[in-house]
Amino acid sequence: MELLVTLFANFLATNGVAIGAGIAALTGLGAGIGMGIATGKAVEATARQPEAVGKIRTMLLFGLAFAESTAIYGLLVSLLLIFVA
Amino acid sequence: MENLSAQLLSDKFAGLKDKIFPSDVIEIGGFRINDSVITGFVVVFILLVIALILRLTVIRNWKTTPSGIQMFLEWLVSFFDKSADEMTENYSKLMGPYTLGAAAYICCGVLAEMFGFRPAIADIGACFALAGCTFIFIHTLGFVRKKARRFLHYLNPINIVTDFSVPISMTFRLFGSILSGMVIMDMIYILVESVWYFVLPLIIPAVLTPVFTLFHAFIQSYVFASLTLTFVQEAIELPPKKQKRPKKKAAKIQA
């Protein structure tokens, strides 16, 4: 048991940064789902009301930027983990 | 397997580490200037020169039947003025030029990457300066519009937390998106070096640059401008007026 714990601790000490960077990159999951839902809804809205295309586009870009920012935070964290830590 | 990937990383991508954070070029005591700031100076200088040239040539000969460049200028200025008019009614004279200036700086600062400079926005100081300007605008305009009633907004501690998270999230959104585009392009340049087919190293960056540089430049400048307008609109919004009682009485009397 103790051997296992030491092995695990050693593993974390040597490769923990890479694992952390990988986990941080998982933020892309949520951002991708959110962006997909937003785009799908925008397409639906455009199909229902084609004359409101301009307003829908600006709102969509706005929402996409918000959804994207979480993915960007994840990317920043993983970049910092790889190159700075 | 593990050693192989580590070797690959250390051999090829070692140069990437130096590119993530700006490196100091000039250092006099505690006063440091890094390469992003120098790009910023160059971009501002070029923008001012272009503005001067346009002022002396196109705007002096303003015509009723517009030429192409006049059309473009009118579209650009009226795009920002119109969205400022819609969002911040009385202060559009102030917010329209500010958003146009910030968007021009962000857009051209990122496009400078295509000429081999480090993007001016890929420095966290530049992003924080822009976000700080927005922060100041939000709160001063809120006070100017609502006077003492604005203090009610600060009584709620959650509002204060939200206020302080605005510049931080704006800073990191701008910085992260520009930095990620830059890092991906640098990675592609490094990968392309190893491809020694005849035309491929020329074509791949040319195809991928618009995706990671042009797209980000326009989208992020637009997002920054419209976010600023949205937050200012939220700050200067007056509460809806209450229905006056006397109206009802008058209606009753009439009935």
CSV table of N, CA, C and O in Angstrom, one decimal, chain B residues 61-154:
chain,number,residue,atom,x,y,z
B,61,ASN,N,-12.0,67.2,-49.6
B,61,ASN,CA,-12.8,67.1,-50.8
B,61,ASN,C,-14.0,66.3,-50.7
B,61,ASN,O,-14.3,65.4,-51.4
B,62,TRP,N,-14.8,66.6,-49.6
B,62,TRP,CA,-16.0,65.8,-49.3
B,62,TRP,C,-17.0,66.1,-50.4
B,62,TRP,O,-17.3,67.3,-50.7
B,63,LYS,N,-17.6,65.1,-51.0
B,63,LYS,CA,-18.5,65.3,-52.2
B,63,LYS,C,-19.9,64.8,-51.9
B,63,LYS,O,-20.0,63.9,-51.0
B,64,THR,N,-20.8,65.2,-52.6
B,64,THR,CA,-22.2,64.7,-52.5
B,64,THR,C,-22.3,63.4,-53.1
B,64,THR,O,-23.2,62.6,-52.7
B,65,THR,N,-21.6,63.1,-54.2
B,65,THR,CA,-21.6,61.8,-54.8
B,65,THR,C,-20.3,61.1,-54.3
B,65,THR,O,-19.2,61.4,-54.9
B,66,PRO,N,-20.4,60.3,-53.3
B,66,PRO,CA,-19.2,59.8,-52.6
B,66,PRO,C,-18.4,58.8,-53.5
B,66,PRO,O,-18.9,58.0,-54.3
B,67,SER,N,-17.1,58.9,-53.2
B,67,SER,CA,-16.2,57.9,-53.8
B,67,SER,C,-16.1,56.7,-52.9
B,67,SER,O,-16.7,56.7,-51.9
B,68,GLY,N,-15.4,55.7,-53.3
B,68,GLY,CA,-15.3,54.4,-52.5
B,68,GLY,C,-14.8,54.6,-51.1
B,68,GLY,O,-15.4,54.2,-50.2
B,69,ILE,N,-13.7,55.4,-51.0
B,69,ILE,CA,-13.1,55.5,-49.7
B,69,ILE,C,-13.9,56.4,-48.8
B,69,ILE,O,-14.0,56.1,-47.6
B,70,GLN,N,-14.7,57.3,-49.4
B,70,GLN,CA,-15.6,58.2,-48.6
B,70,GLN,C,-16.7,57.3,-48.0
B,70,GLN,O,-17.1,57.4,-46.9
B,71,MET,N,-17.2,56.4,-48.9
B,71,MET,CA,-18.3,55.5,-48.5
B,71,MET,C,-17.8,54.7,-47.3
B,71,MET,O,-18.5,54.5,-46.3
B,72,PHE,N,-16.6,54.2,-47.4
B,72,PHE,CA,-16.1,53.3,-46.4
B,72,PHE,C,-15.9,54.1,-45.1
B,72,PHE,O,-16.3,53.6,-44.0
B,73,LEU,N,-15.4,55.3,-45.1
B,73,LEU,CA,-15.3,56.1,-43.9
B,73,LEU,C,-16.6,56.4,-43.3
B,73,LEU,O,-16.8,56.3,-42.1
B,74,GLU,N,-17.6,56.8,-44.1
B,74,GLU,CA,-18.9,57.1,-43.6
B,74,GLU,C,-19.5,55.9,-42.9
B,74,GLU,O,-20.1,56.0,-41.8
B,75,TRP,N,-19.4,54.7,-43.6
B,75,TRP,CA,-19.9,53.5,-43.0
B,75,TRP,C,-19.3,53.2,-41.7
B,75,TRP,O,-19.9,52.8,-40.7
B,76,LEU,N,-17.9,53.3,-41.6
B,76,LEU,CA,-17.2,53.0,-40.4
B,76,LEU,C,-17.6,53.9,-39.2
B,76,LEU,O,-17.9,53.4,-38.1
B,77,VAL,N,-17.6,55.2,-39.5
B,77,VAL,CA,-18.0,56.1,-38.4
B,77,VAL,C,-19.4,56.0,-38.0
B,77,VAL,O,-19.7,55.9,-36.8
B,78,SER,N,-20.3,55.8,-39.0
B,78,SER,CA,-21.7,55.8,-38.6
B,78,SER,C,-22.1,54.5,-38.0
B,78,SER,O,-23.0,54.4,-37.2
B,79,PHE,N,-21.3,53.4,-38.3
B,79,PHE,CA,-21.6,52.1,-37.6
B,79,PHE,C,-21.4,52.3,-36.1
B,79,PHE,O,-22.3,51.9,-35.3
B,80,PHE,N,-20.3,52.9,-35.7
B,80,PHE,CA,-20.0,53.0,-34.2
B,80,PHE,C,-20.9,54.1,-33.6
B,80,PHE,O,-21.4,53.9,-32.5
B,81,ASP,N,-21.2,55.2,-34.4
B,81,ASP,CA,-22.0,56.2,-33.8
B,81,ASP,C,-23.5,55.7,-33.7
B,81,ASP,O,-24.1,56.1,-32.7
B,82,LYS,N,-23.9,54.9,-34.6
B,82,LYS,CA,-25.3,54.4,-34.5
B,82,LYS,C,-25.5,53.5,-33.3
B,82,LYS,O,-26.4,53.6,-32.6
B,83,SER,N,-24.5,52.6,-33.2
B,83,SER,CA,-24.7,51.6,-32.0
B,83,SER,C,-24.5,52.4,-30.7
B,83,SER,O,-25.2,52.0,-29.7
B,84,ALA,N,-23.7,53.4,-30.7
B,84,ALA,CA,-23.6,54.2,-29.5
B,84,ALA,C,-24.9,55.0,-29.2
B,84,ALA,O,-25.3,55.2,-28.1
B,85,ASP,N,-25.5,55.5,-30.3
B,85,ASP,CA,-26.7,56.2,-30.2
B,85,ASP,C,-27.8,55.4,-29.6
B,85,ASP,O,-28.6,55.8,-28.7
B,86,GLU,N,-27.9,54.1,-30.1
B,86,GLU,CA,-28.9,53.2,-29.6
B,86,GLU,C,-28.8,52.9,-28.1
B,86,GLU,O,-29.8,52.8,-27.4
B,87,MET,N,-27.5,52.7,-27.7
B,87,MET,CA,-27.3,52.2,-26.3
B,87,MET,C,-27.2,53.3,-25.3
B,87,MET,O,-27.7,53.2,-24.2
B,88,THR,N,-26.4,54.3,-25.6
B,88,THR,CA,-26.2,55.4,-24.6
B,88,THR,C,-26.7,56.7,-25.2
B,88,THR,O,-25.9,57.4,-25.8
B,89,GLU,N,-27.9,57.0,-25.0
B,89,GLU,CA,-28.6,58.1,-25.7
B,89,GLU,C,-27.9,59.4,-25.7
B,89,GLU,O,-27.4,59.9,-26.7
B,90,ASN,N,-27.7,60.0,-24.5
B,90,ASN,CA,-27.1,61.3,-24.3
B,90,ASN,C,-25.6,61.4,-24.5
B,90,ASN,O,-25.1,62.4,-24.8
B,91,TYR,N,-25.0,60.3,-24.3
B,91,TYR,CA,-23.5,60.3,-24.2
B,91,TYR,C,-22.9,59.7,-25.4
B,91,TYR,O,-21.7,59.3,-25.4
B,92,SER,N,-23.7,59.6,-26.5
B,92,SER,CA,-23.1,59.0,-27.7
B,92,SER,C,-22.0,59.8,-28.3
B,92,SER,O,-21.1,59.3,-29.0
B,93,LYS,N,-22.0,61.1,-28.1
B,93,LYS,CA,-20.9,61.9,-28.6
B,93,LYS,C,-19.6,61.5,-27.9
B,93,LYS,O,-18.5,61.7,-28.5
B,94,LEU,N,-19.7,61.0,-26.7
B,94,LEU,CA,-18.5,60.5,-26.0
B,94,LEU,C,-18.1,59.1,-26.3
B,94,LEU,O,-17.0,58.7,-26.6
B,95,MET,N,-19.2,58.2,-26.3
B,95,MET,CA,-18.9,56.8,-26.4
B,95,MET,C,-18.6,56.3,-27.8
B,95,MET,O,-17.9,55.4,-28.0
B,96,GLY,N,-19.2,57.0,-28.8
B,96,GLY,CA,-19.0,56.6,-30.2
B,96,GLY,C,-17.5,56.7,-30.6
B,96,GLY,O,-16.9,55.7,-31.0
B,97,PRO,N,-16.9,57.9,-30.4
B,97,PRO,CA,-15.4,58.0,-30.7
B,97,PRO,C,-14.6,57.1,-29.8
B,97,PRO,O,-13.6,56.5,-30.3
B,98,TYR,N,-14.9,56.9,-28.5
B,98,TYR,CA,-14.1,56.0,-27.7
B,98,TYR,C,-14.1,54.6,-28.2
B,98,TYR,O,-13.1,53.9,-28.3
B,99,THR,N,-15.4,54.1,-28.5
B,99,THR,CA,-15.4,52.7,-29.0
B,99,THR,C,-14.7,52.5,-30.4
B,99,THR,O,-14.0,51.5,-30.6
B,100,LEU,N,-14.8,53.6,-31.2
B,100,LEU,CA,-14.1,53.5,-32.5
B,100,LEU,C,-12.6,53.5,-32.3
B,100,LEU,O,-11.9,52.7,-32.9
B,101,GLY,N,-12.2,54.3,-31.4
B,101,GLY,CA,-10.7,54.4,-31.1
B,101,GLY,C,-10.2,53.1,-30.6
B,101,GLY,O,-9.2,52.5,-31.0
B,102,ALA,N,-10.9,52.5,-29.6
B,102,ALA,CA,-10.5,51.3,-28.9
B,102,ALA,C,-10.5,50.1,-30.0
B,102,ALA,O,-9.6,49.3,-30.0
B,103,ALA,N,-11.6,50.1,-30.8
B,103,ALA,CA,-11.7,49.0,-31.8
B,103,ALA,C,-10.6,49.1,-32.8
B,103,ALA,O,-10.0,48.1,-33.2
B,104,ALA,N,-10.3,50.4,-33.2
B,104,ALA,CA,-9.2,50.5,-34.2
B,104,ALA,C,-7.8,50.1,-33.6
B,104,ALA,O,-7.0,49.4,-34.3
B,105,TYR,N,-7.6,50.5,-32.3
B,105,TYR,CA,-6.3,50.1,-31.7
B,105,TYR,C,-6.2,48.6,-31.6
B,105,TYR,O,-5.2,48.0,-31.9
B,106,ILE,N,-7.3,47.9,-31.1
B,106,ILE,CA,-7.3,46.5,-31.0
B,106,ILE,C,-7.1,45.8,-32.3
B,106,ILE,O,-6.2,44.9,-32.5
B,107,CYS,N,-7.9,46.2,-33.3
B,107,CYS,CA,-7.8,45.6,-34.6
B,107,CYS,C,-6.4,45.7,-35.3
B,107,CYS,O,-5.8,44.7,-35.7
B,108,CYS,N,-5.9,47.0,-35.3
B,108,CYS,CA,-4.6,47.2,-36.0
B,108,CYS,C,-3.5,46.6,-35.1
B,108,CYS,O,-2.5,46.2,-35.7
B,109,GLY,N,-3.7,46.6,-33.8
B,109,GLY,CA,-2.6,46.1,-33.0
B,109,GLY,C,-2.5,44.6,-33.2
B,109,GLY,O,-1.4,44.0,-33.1
B,110,VAL,N,-3.6,43.9,-33.5
B,110,VAL,CA,-3.5,42.5,-33.8
B,110,VAL,C,-3.0,42.2,-35.2
B,110,VAL,O,-2.2,41.3,-35.4
B,111,LEU,N,-3.5,43.0,-36.1
B,111,LEU,CA,-3.1,42.8,-37.5
B,111,LEU,C,-1.6,43.1,-37.7
B,111,LEU,O,-1.0,42.7,-38.7
B,112,ALA,N,-0.9,43.8,-36.7
B,112,ALA,CA,0.5,44.1,-36.8
B,112,ALA,C,1.3,42.7,-36.8
B,112,ALA,O,2.4,42.7,-37.2
B,113,GLU,N,0.6,41.7,-36.3
B,113,GLU,CA,1.3,40.4,-36.3
B,113,GLU,C,1.6,39.9,-37.7
B,113,GLU,O,2.6,39.2,-37.8
B,114,MET,N,0.8,40.3,-38.6
B,114,MET,CA,1.1,39.8,-40.0
B,114,MET,C,2.3,40.4,-40.6
B,114,MET,O,2.8,39.9,-41.6
B,115,PHE,N,2.9,41.5,-40.0
B,115,PHE,CA,4.1,42.1,-40.5
B,115,PHE,C,5.3,41.7,-39.7
B,115,PHE,O,6.3,42.3,-39.8
B,116,GLY,N,5.1,40.7,-38.8
B,116,GLY,CA,6.2,40.2,-38.1
B,116,GLY,C,6.4,40.8,-36.7
B,116,GLY,O,7.3,40.4,-36.0
B,117,PHE,N,5.6,41.7,-36.3
B,117,PHE,CA,5.7,42.3,-35.0
B,117,PHE,C,5.0,41.3,-34.0
B,117,PHE,O,4.2,40.5,-34.4
B,118,ARG,N,5.3,41.5,-32.7
B,118,ARG,CA,4.4,40.9,-31.7
B,118,ARG,C,3.2,41.7,-31.5
B,118,ARG,O,3.3,42.9,-31.5
B,119,PRO,N,2.0,41.1,-31.5
B,119,PRO,CA,0.7,41.9,-31.4
B,119,PRO,C,0.7,42.8,-30.2
B,119,PRO,O,1.2,42.4,-29.1
B,120,ALA,N,0.2,44.0,-30.4
B,120,ALA,CA,0.3,45.0,-29.3
B,120,ALA,C,-0.6,44.5,-28.1
B,120,ALA,O,-0.5,45.0,-27.0
B,121,ILE,N,-1.7,43.7,-28.4
B,121,ILE,CA,-2.6,43.3,-27.4
B,121,ILE,C,-2.2,42.1,-26.6
B,121,ILE,O,-2.8,41.7,-25.6
B,122,ALA,N,-1.1,41.4,-27.1
B,122,ALA,CA,-0.7,40.2,-26.4
B,122,ALA,C,0.2,40.6,-25.2
B,122,ALA,O,1.1,39.8,-24.9
B,123,ASP,N,-0.1,41.7,-24.6
B,123,ASP,CA,0.6,42.1,-23.4
B,123,ASP,C,-0.5,42.4,-22.4
B,123,ASP,O,-1.5,43.1,-22.7
B,124,ILE,N,-0.5,41.8,-21.2
B,124,ILE,CA,-1.6,42.0,-20.3
B,124,ILE,C,-1.8,43.4,-19.8
B,124,ILE,O,-2.9,43.8,-19.5
B,125,GLY,N,-0.7,44.2,-19.9
B,125,GLY,CA,-0.9,45.6,-19.5
B,125,GLY,C,-1.8,46.4,-20.5
B,125,GLY,O,-2.6,47.2,-20.0
B,126,ALA,N,-1.6,46.1,-21.8
B,126,ALA,CA,-2.4,46.8,-22.8
B,126,ALA,C,-3.9,46.5,-22.6
B,126,ALA,O,-4.7,47.4,-22.6
B,127,CYS,N,-4.2,45.2,-22.4
B,127,CYS,CA,-5.6,44.8,-22.2
B,127,CYS,C,-6.1,45.4,-20.9
B,127,CYS,O,-7.3,45.9,-20.9
B,128,PHE,N,-5.3,45.5,-19.9
B,128,PHE,CA,-5.8,46.0,-18.6
B,128,PHE,C,-6.1,47.5,-18.7
B,128,PHE,O,-7.0,48.1,-18.1
B,129,ALA,N,-5.2,48.2,-19.5
B,129,ALA,CA,-5.4,49.6,-19.7
B,129,ALA,C,-6.8,49.9,-20.4
B,129,ALA,O,-7.5,50.8,-20.0
B,130,LEU,N,-7.0,49.1,-21.5
B,130,LEU,CA,-8.3,49.3,-22.2
B,130,LEU,C,-9.5,49.0,-21.3
B,130,LEU,O,-10.5,49.7,-21.3
B,131,ALA,N,-9.4,47.9,-20.6
B,131,ALA,CA,-10.5,47.5,-19.7
B,131,ALA,C,-10.7,48.6,-18.6
B,131,ALA,O,-11.8,48.9,-18.2
B,132,GLY,N,-9.6,49.1,-18.1
B,132,GLY,CA,-9.6,50.2,-17.1
B,132,GLY,C,-10.3,51.4,-17.6
B,132,GLY,O,-11.1,52.1,-16.9
B,133,CYS,N,-10.1,51.8,-18.9
B,133,CYS,CA,-10.8,52.9,-19.5
B,133,CYS,C,-12.3,52.7,-19.4
B,133,CYS,O,-13.1,53.6,-19.1
B,134,THR,N,-12.7,51.5,-19.8
B,134,THR,CA,-14.1,51.1,-19.8
B,134,THR,C,-14.7,51.2,-18.5
B,134,THR,O,-15.8,51.7,-18.3
B,135,PHE,N,-13.9,50.7,-17.5
B,135,PHE,CA,-14.4,50.7,-16.1
B,135,PHE,C,-14.6,52.2,-15.6
B,135,PHE,O,-15.7,52.5,-15.0
B,136,ILE,N,-13.7,53.1,-16.0
B,136,ILE,CA,-13.8,54.5,-15.6
B,136,ILE,C,-15.0,55.1,-16.2
B,136,ILE,O,-15.9,55.8,-15.6
B,137,PHE,N,-15.2,54.8,-17.5
B,137,PHE,CA,-16.4,55.3,-18.3
B,137,PHE,C,-17.7,54.9,-17.6
B,137,PHE,O,-18.6,55.7,-17.4
B,138,ILE,N,-17.8,53.6,-17.3
B,138,ILE,CA,-19.0,53.0,-16.7
B,138,ILE,C,-19.4,53.8,-15.5
B,138,ILE,O,-20.5,54.3,-15.3
B,139,HIS,N,-18.4,54.0,-14.6
B,139,HIS,CA,-18.8,54.5,-13.3
B,139,HIS,C,-19.0,56.0,-13.3
B,139,HIS,O,-19.9,56.6,-12.7
B,140,THR,N,-18.1,56.8,-14.1
B,140,THR,CA,-18.3,58.2,-14.1
B,140,THR,C,-19.6,58.5,-14.8
B,140,THR,O,-20.4,59.4,-14.4
B,141,LEU,N,-19.9,57.8,-15.9
B,141,LEU,CA,-21.2,58.1,-16.6
B,141,LEU,C,-22.4,57.8,-15.7
B,141,LEU,O,-23.4,58.5,-15.8
B,142,GLY,N,-22.3,56.7,-15.0
B,142,GLY,CA,-23.3,56.3,-14.0
B,142,GLY,C,-23.6,57.4,-13.0
B,142,GLY,O,-24.8,57.8,-12.8
B,143,PHE,N,-22.5,58.0,-12.5
B,143,PHE,CA,-22.7,59.1,-11.5
B,143,PHE,C,-23.2,60.3,-12.2
B,143,PHE,O,-24.1,61.0,-11.6
B,144,VAL,N,-22.8,60.6,-13.4
B,144,VAL,CA,-23.2,61.9,-14.1
B,144,VAL,C,-24.7,61.8,-14.4
B,144,VAL,O,-25.4,62.8,-14.2
B,145,ARG,N,-25.2,60.6,-14.8
B,145,ARG,CA,-26.6,60.5,-15.2
B,145,ARG,C,-27.5,60.4,-13.9
B,145,ARG,O,-28.5,61.1,-13.9
B,146,LYS,N,-27.1,59.6,-12.9
B,146,LYS,CA,-28.1,59.3,-11.9
B,146,LYS,C,-27.8,60.0,-10.6
B,146,LYS,O,-28.6,59.9,-9.6
B,147,LYS,N,-26.7,60.8,-10.6
B,147,LYS,CA,-26.3,61.6,-9.4
B,147,LYS,C,-26.3,60.8,-8.1
B,147,LYS,O,-25.7,59.7,-8.1
B,148,ALA,N,-27.0,61.2,-7.1
B,148,ALA,CA,-26.9,60.5,-5.8
B,148,ALA,C,-27.6,59.2,-5.8
B,148,ALA,O,-27.3,58.3,-4.9
B,149,ARG,N,-28.5,59.0,-6.7
B,149,ARG,CA,-29.2,57.7,-6.7
B,149,ARG,C,-28.3,56.6,-7.1
B,149,ARG,O,-28.6,55.4,-6.8
B,150,ARG,N,-27.1,56.9,-7.6
B,150,ARG,CA,-26.2,55.9,-8.0
B,150,ARG,C,-25.6,55.1,-6.8
B,150,ARG,O,-25.2,54.0,-6.9
B,151,PHE,N,-25.6,55.8,-5.6
B,151,PHE,CA,-25.0,55.2,-4.4
B,151,PHE,C,-25.8,54.0,-4.0
B,151,PHE,O,-25.3,53.1,-3.3
B,152,LEU,N,-27.1,54.0,-4.3
B,152,LEU,CA,-28.0,52.8,-4.0
B,152,LEU,C,-27.4,51.6,-4.6
B,152,LEU,O,-27.5,50.5,-4.0
B,153,HIS,N,-26.8,51.7,-5.8
B,153,HIS,CA,-26.2,50.6,-6.5
B,153,HIS,C,-25.1,50.0,-5.7
B,153,HIS,O,-24.9,48.8,-5.7
B,154,TYR,N,-24.3,50.8,-4.9
B,154,TYR,CA,-23.1,50.3,-4.2
B,154,TYR,C,-23.5,49.7,-2.8
B,154,TYR,O,-22.6,49.2,-2.2
